[in-house]
Amino acid sequence: QSALSQPASVSGSPGQSITISCTGGSSNFGTYDLVSWYQHHPGSAPKILIREVRKRPSGISPRFSGSRSANAAFLTISGLQTDDEADYYCCSYEGQNIYVFGSGTKVNVL
Amino acid sequence: QPQLVQSGGEVKKPGASVKVSCKASGYVFNKFGISWIRQAPGQGLEWMAWISVYTGNTSYAQKFQGRVTLARDESTTSVYMELKNLTSDDTAVYYCARDVNWFDSWGQGTLVTVSS
């Protein structure tokens, strides 16, 4: 159960779009469409942004979108805002009620 | 609206155990599992363990097998996480989260500090 790989940091200017990748072996993404994404501001609890690869929970801005390729998942933030500056984590269901998180990506809004 | 409220911070000595509670409200308690996730200082989120509130069945990350135990109490709508044989590497914020194959509601976090 090793962590999924994410870039350590991604930067963008207000209004721009950025994409965060989340890569792992086929055992992570091949069987289940259960990749989720979380936003974490230090000092607060993480907040879910995306579930089941691409679905947004109620109340989540459409500026956040998820997608997937063969062995990777992606989170795209459109129209970057200063409040988007936070840490972002992917998470994959591995079966048998076991999960693995990505290594985390710090988003910097320049 | 589901809500999870965790117990307060703890300071423990190396080798000791810690028990953190997570009280659920705002939903039917035994319809969903609870996972525990931690974040050590300067590190990322790390999934630790899961419990089915309905059956009491558990799953644990390999790293924590034998050291972590989850339990639930339906009478108080609470889930408990006990971590044994603590080391300084266990210093972290511990979160409980409602598990619906993703984590849609989180507790506020409990800081556990392990220090001699």
Coordinates of C-alpha atoms in Angstrom, one line a residue:
Chain A
Q1 CA 0.0 0.0 0.0
S2 CA 2.3 2.7 -1.2
A3 CA 1.1 6.3 -1.6
L4 CA 0.0 7.5 -4.9
S5 CA 2.3 10.0 -6.6
Q6 CA 1.4 13.7 -6.9
P7 CA 3.6 16.7 -7.8
A8 CA 4.8 18.4 -4.7
S9 CA 3.6 21.8 -5.9
V10 CA 1.7 23.5 -8.7
S11 CA 1.5 27.2 -9.2
G12 CA -0.8 29.5 -11.2
S13 CA -2.0 33.0 -11.4
P14 CA -5.6 34.1 -10.5
G15 CA -8.0 33.2 -13.3
Q16 CA -5.7 30.5 -14.8
S17 CA -6.4 26.8 -14.8
I18 CA -4.1 24.2 -13.3
T19 CA -4.1 20.4 -13.3
I20 CA -2.8 18.1 -10.6
S21 CA -1.9 14.5 -11.5
C22 CA -2.2 11.5 -9.3
T23 CA -0.5 8.4 -10.5
G24 CA -0.4 4.8 -9.2
G25 CA -0.2 1.2 -10.4
S26 CA -3.1 -0.4 -12.2
S27 CA -4.3 -2.0 -8.9
N28 CA -5.2 1.4 -7.7
F29 CA -7.3 2.6 -10.7
G30 CA -8.0 -0.5 -12.8
T31 CA -10.8 -2.1 -10.8
Y32 CA -12.7 0.7 -9.1
D33 CA -14.0 4.1 -10.2
L34 CA -13.5 5.3 -6.6
V35 CA -10.9 8.0 -6.8
S36 CA -11.7 11.1 -4.7
W37 CA -10.0 14.4 -4.2
Y38 CA -9.7 16.6 -1.1
Q39 CA -8.8 20.2 -0.4
H40 CA -7.0 20.8 2.9
H41 CA -6.3 24.2 4.3
P42 CA -3.9 23.9 7.3
G43 CA -5.6 23.9 10.6
S44 CA -9.0 22.8 9.1
A45 CA -10.4 19.4 8.3
P46 CA -10.0 18.2 4.7
K47 CA -13.0 18.8 2.4
I48 CA -14.1 16.5 -0.4
L49 CA -14.1 18.1 -3.9
I50 CA -14.5 15.1 -6.2
R51 CA -15.9 11.6 -5.7
E52 CA -15.9 8.6 -8.1
V53 CA -13.3 10.2 -10.4
R54 CA -15.4 13.0 -11.7
K55 CA -18.5 13.7 -9.6
R56 CA -18.8 16.8 -7.6
P57 CA -20.7 16.6 -4.2
S58 CA -23.4 19.1 -3.7
G59 CA -22.1 22.6 -3.0
I60 CA -18.7 22.1 -4.7
S61 CA -17.9 24.7 -7.3
P62 CA -17.9 23.6 -11.0
R63 CA -14.4 25.2 -11.2
F64 CA -13.2 21.8 -9.8
S65 CA -13.3 18.9 -12.1
G66 CA -11.9 15.4 -12.1
S67 CA -10.8 13.0 -14.9
R68 CA -8.9 9.8 -15.3
S69 CA -6.7 8.0 -17.8
A70 CA -5.4 4.4 -17.6
N71 CA -3.2 4.7 -14.5
A72 CA -3.7 8.3 -13.5
A73 CA -6.3 10.6 -12.2
F74 CA -6.4 14.4 -12.5
L75 CA -7.9 17.3 -10.7
T76 CA -8.3 20.5 -12.7
I77 CA -9.0 23.8 -11.0
S78 CA -10.3 26.5 -13.4
G79 CA -10.5 30.2 -12.8
L80 CA -7.9 29.9 -10.0
Q81 CA -8.7 32.0 -6.9
T82 CA -6.6 33.1 -4.0
D83 CA -8.7 30.9 -1.7
D84 CA -7.7 27.9 -3.7
E85 CA -4.3 28.1 -2.2
A86 CA -4.2 24.9 -0.1
D87 CA -3.0 21.3 -0.2
Y88 CA -4.8 18.8 -2.4
Y89 CA -4.9 15.0 -2.1
C90 CA -6.2 12.2 -4.2
C91 CA -7.4 9.0 -2.7
S92 CA -8.1 5.7 -4.2
Y93 CA -10.1 2.7 -2.9
E94 CA -8.0 -0.4 -3.1
G95 CA -10.7 -3.0 -2.2
Q96 CA -11.5 -4.7 1.0
N97 CA -12.2 -1.4 2.7
I98 CA -8.7 -0.2 2.3
Y99 CA -7.7 3.2 0.9
V100 CA -4.5 5.0 -0.1
F101 CA -3.9 8.7 -0.3
G102 CA -1.7 10.6 -2.7
S103 CA 1.4 12.3 -1.5
G104 CA -0.3 15.7 -1.7
T105 CA 0.2 18.8 -3.8
K106 CA 0.6 22.3 -2.6
V107 CA -1.2 24.8 -4.8
N108 CA 0.3 28.3 -4.9
V109 CA -1.7 31.2 -6.3
L110 CA 0.9 33.7 -7.5
Chain B
Q1 CA -26.1 17.4 8.1
P2 CA -23.7 14.7 9.3
Q3 CA -21.3 15.9 12.0
L4 CA -18.3 14.2 13.6
V5 CA -16.9 15.6 16.9
Q6 CA -13.6 14.2 18.2
S7 CA -12.1 14.1 21.7
G8 CA -9.5 16.6 22.7
G9 CA -5.7 16.6 22.3
E10 CA -3.5 14.1 24.1
V11 CA 0.1 14.1 25.2
K12 CA 1.6 10.6 25.7
K13 CA 4.9 9.1 26.5
P14 CA 6.7 6.7 24.2
G15 CA 5.4 3.2 24.6
A16 CA 2.0 4.3 25.9
S17 CA -1.4 4.0 24.2
V18 CA -3.9 6.6 23.2
K19 CA -7.6 6.3 22.6
V20 CA -9.4 8.9 20.5
S21 CA -13.2 9.1 20.2
C22 CA -15.4 10.3 17.4
K23 CA -19.1 11.1 18.1
A24 CA -21.4 11.1 15.1
S25 CA -24.7 12.9 14.7
G26 CA -27.0 14.1 12.0
Y27 CA -27.4 10.8 10.2
V28 CA -28.3 7.1 10.8
F29 CA -25.2 6.0 12.6
N30 CA -25.1 2.4 11.5
K31 CA -25.6 3.0 7.8
F32 CA -22.0 4.1 7.2
G33 CA -18.5 3.1 8.1
I34 CA -15.9 5.3 9.7
S35 CA -12.3 5.6 8.6
W36 CA -9.4 7.1 10.5
I37 CA -6.8 9.2 8.7
R38 CA -3.8 11.0 10.2
Q39 CA -1.4 13.7 9.3
A40 CA 2.0 13.9 10.9
P41 CA 3.8 17.3 11.0
G42 CA 5.0 18.3 7.5
Q43 CA 3.5 15.1 6.0
G44 CA 0.5 14.2 3.9
L45 CA -2.7 12.4 4.8
E46 CA -2.4 8.8 5.6
W47 CA -5.3 6.3 5.8
M48 CA -5.1 4.1 8.8
A49 CA -8.2 2.0 9.4
W50 CA -11.9 1.5 8.8
I51 CA -14.8 0.1 10.8
S52 CA -18.3 -1.0 9.7
V53 CA -20.5 0.5 12.3
Y54 CA -23.2 -2.0 11.4
T55 CA -21.2 -5.2 11.7
G56 CA -18.1 -4.1 13.6
N57 CA -15.9 -5.5 10.9
T58 CA -12.6 -3.7 10.5
S59 CA -9.8 -3.2 8.0
Y60 CA -6.4 -1.8 8.8
A61 CA -3.5 -0.5 6.7
Q62 CA -0.6 -2.9 6.7
K63 CA 1.5 -0.4 8.5
F64 CA -0.8 -0.3 11.5
Q65 CA -1.8 -3.9 11.7
G66 CA -1.4 -5.1 15.3
R67 CA -1.1 -1.7 16.7
V68 CA -4.4 0.0 16.1
T69 CA -7.9 -1.2 17.2
L70 CA -11.2 0.3 16.2
A71 CA -14.4 -0.1 18.1
R72 CA -17.9 1.4 18.0
D73 CA -20.7 2.0 20.5
E74 CA -24.1 2.4 19.0
S75 CA -25.6 3.5 22.2
T76 CA -23.5 6.7 22.2
T77 CA -23.0 6.8 18.3
S78 CA -19.3 6.9 18.9
V79 CA -16.3 5.2 17.3
Y80 CA -13.0 4.8 19.1
M81 CA -9.5 4.4 17.7
E82 CA -6.8 3.0 20.0
L83 CA -3.2 3.2 19.0
K84 CA -0.7 1.2 21.0
N85 CA 3.1 1.3 21.6
L86 CA 3.4 4.9 20.6
T87 CA 6.6 6.4 19.2
S88 CA 7.5 10.0 18.3
D89 CA 6.6 9.1 14.7
D90 CA 2.9 8.8 15.9
T91 CA 2.8 12.5 16.7
A92 CA 0.1 13.7 14.3
V93 CA -3.4 15.1 13.9
Y94 CA -5.9 12.2 13.8
Y95 CA -9.1 12.5 11.9
C96 CA -12.2 10.4 11.8
A97 CA -14.3 10.6 8.6
R98 CA -17.6 9.1 7.4
D99 CA -16.8 6.5 4.8
V100 CA -19.1 6.2 1.9
N101 CA -16.3 4.8 -0.4
W102 CA -15.0 8.3 -0.1
F103 CA -14.9 10.6 2.9
D104 CA -17.7 13.1 2.9
S105 CA -17.7 14.4 6.4
W106 CA -14.7 14.8 8.7
G107 CA -14.1 15.3 12.4
Q108 CA -12.2 18.4 13.5
G109 CA -9.0 16.4 14.2
T110 CA -7.3 15.4 17.4
L111 CA -3.6 16.3 18.0
V112 CA -1.7 13.4 19.6
T113 CA 1.7 14.4 20.8
V114 CA 4.2 11.7 21.8
S115 CA 7.1 13.0 23.8
S116 CA 9.2 11.9 26.7

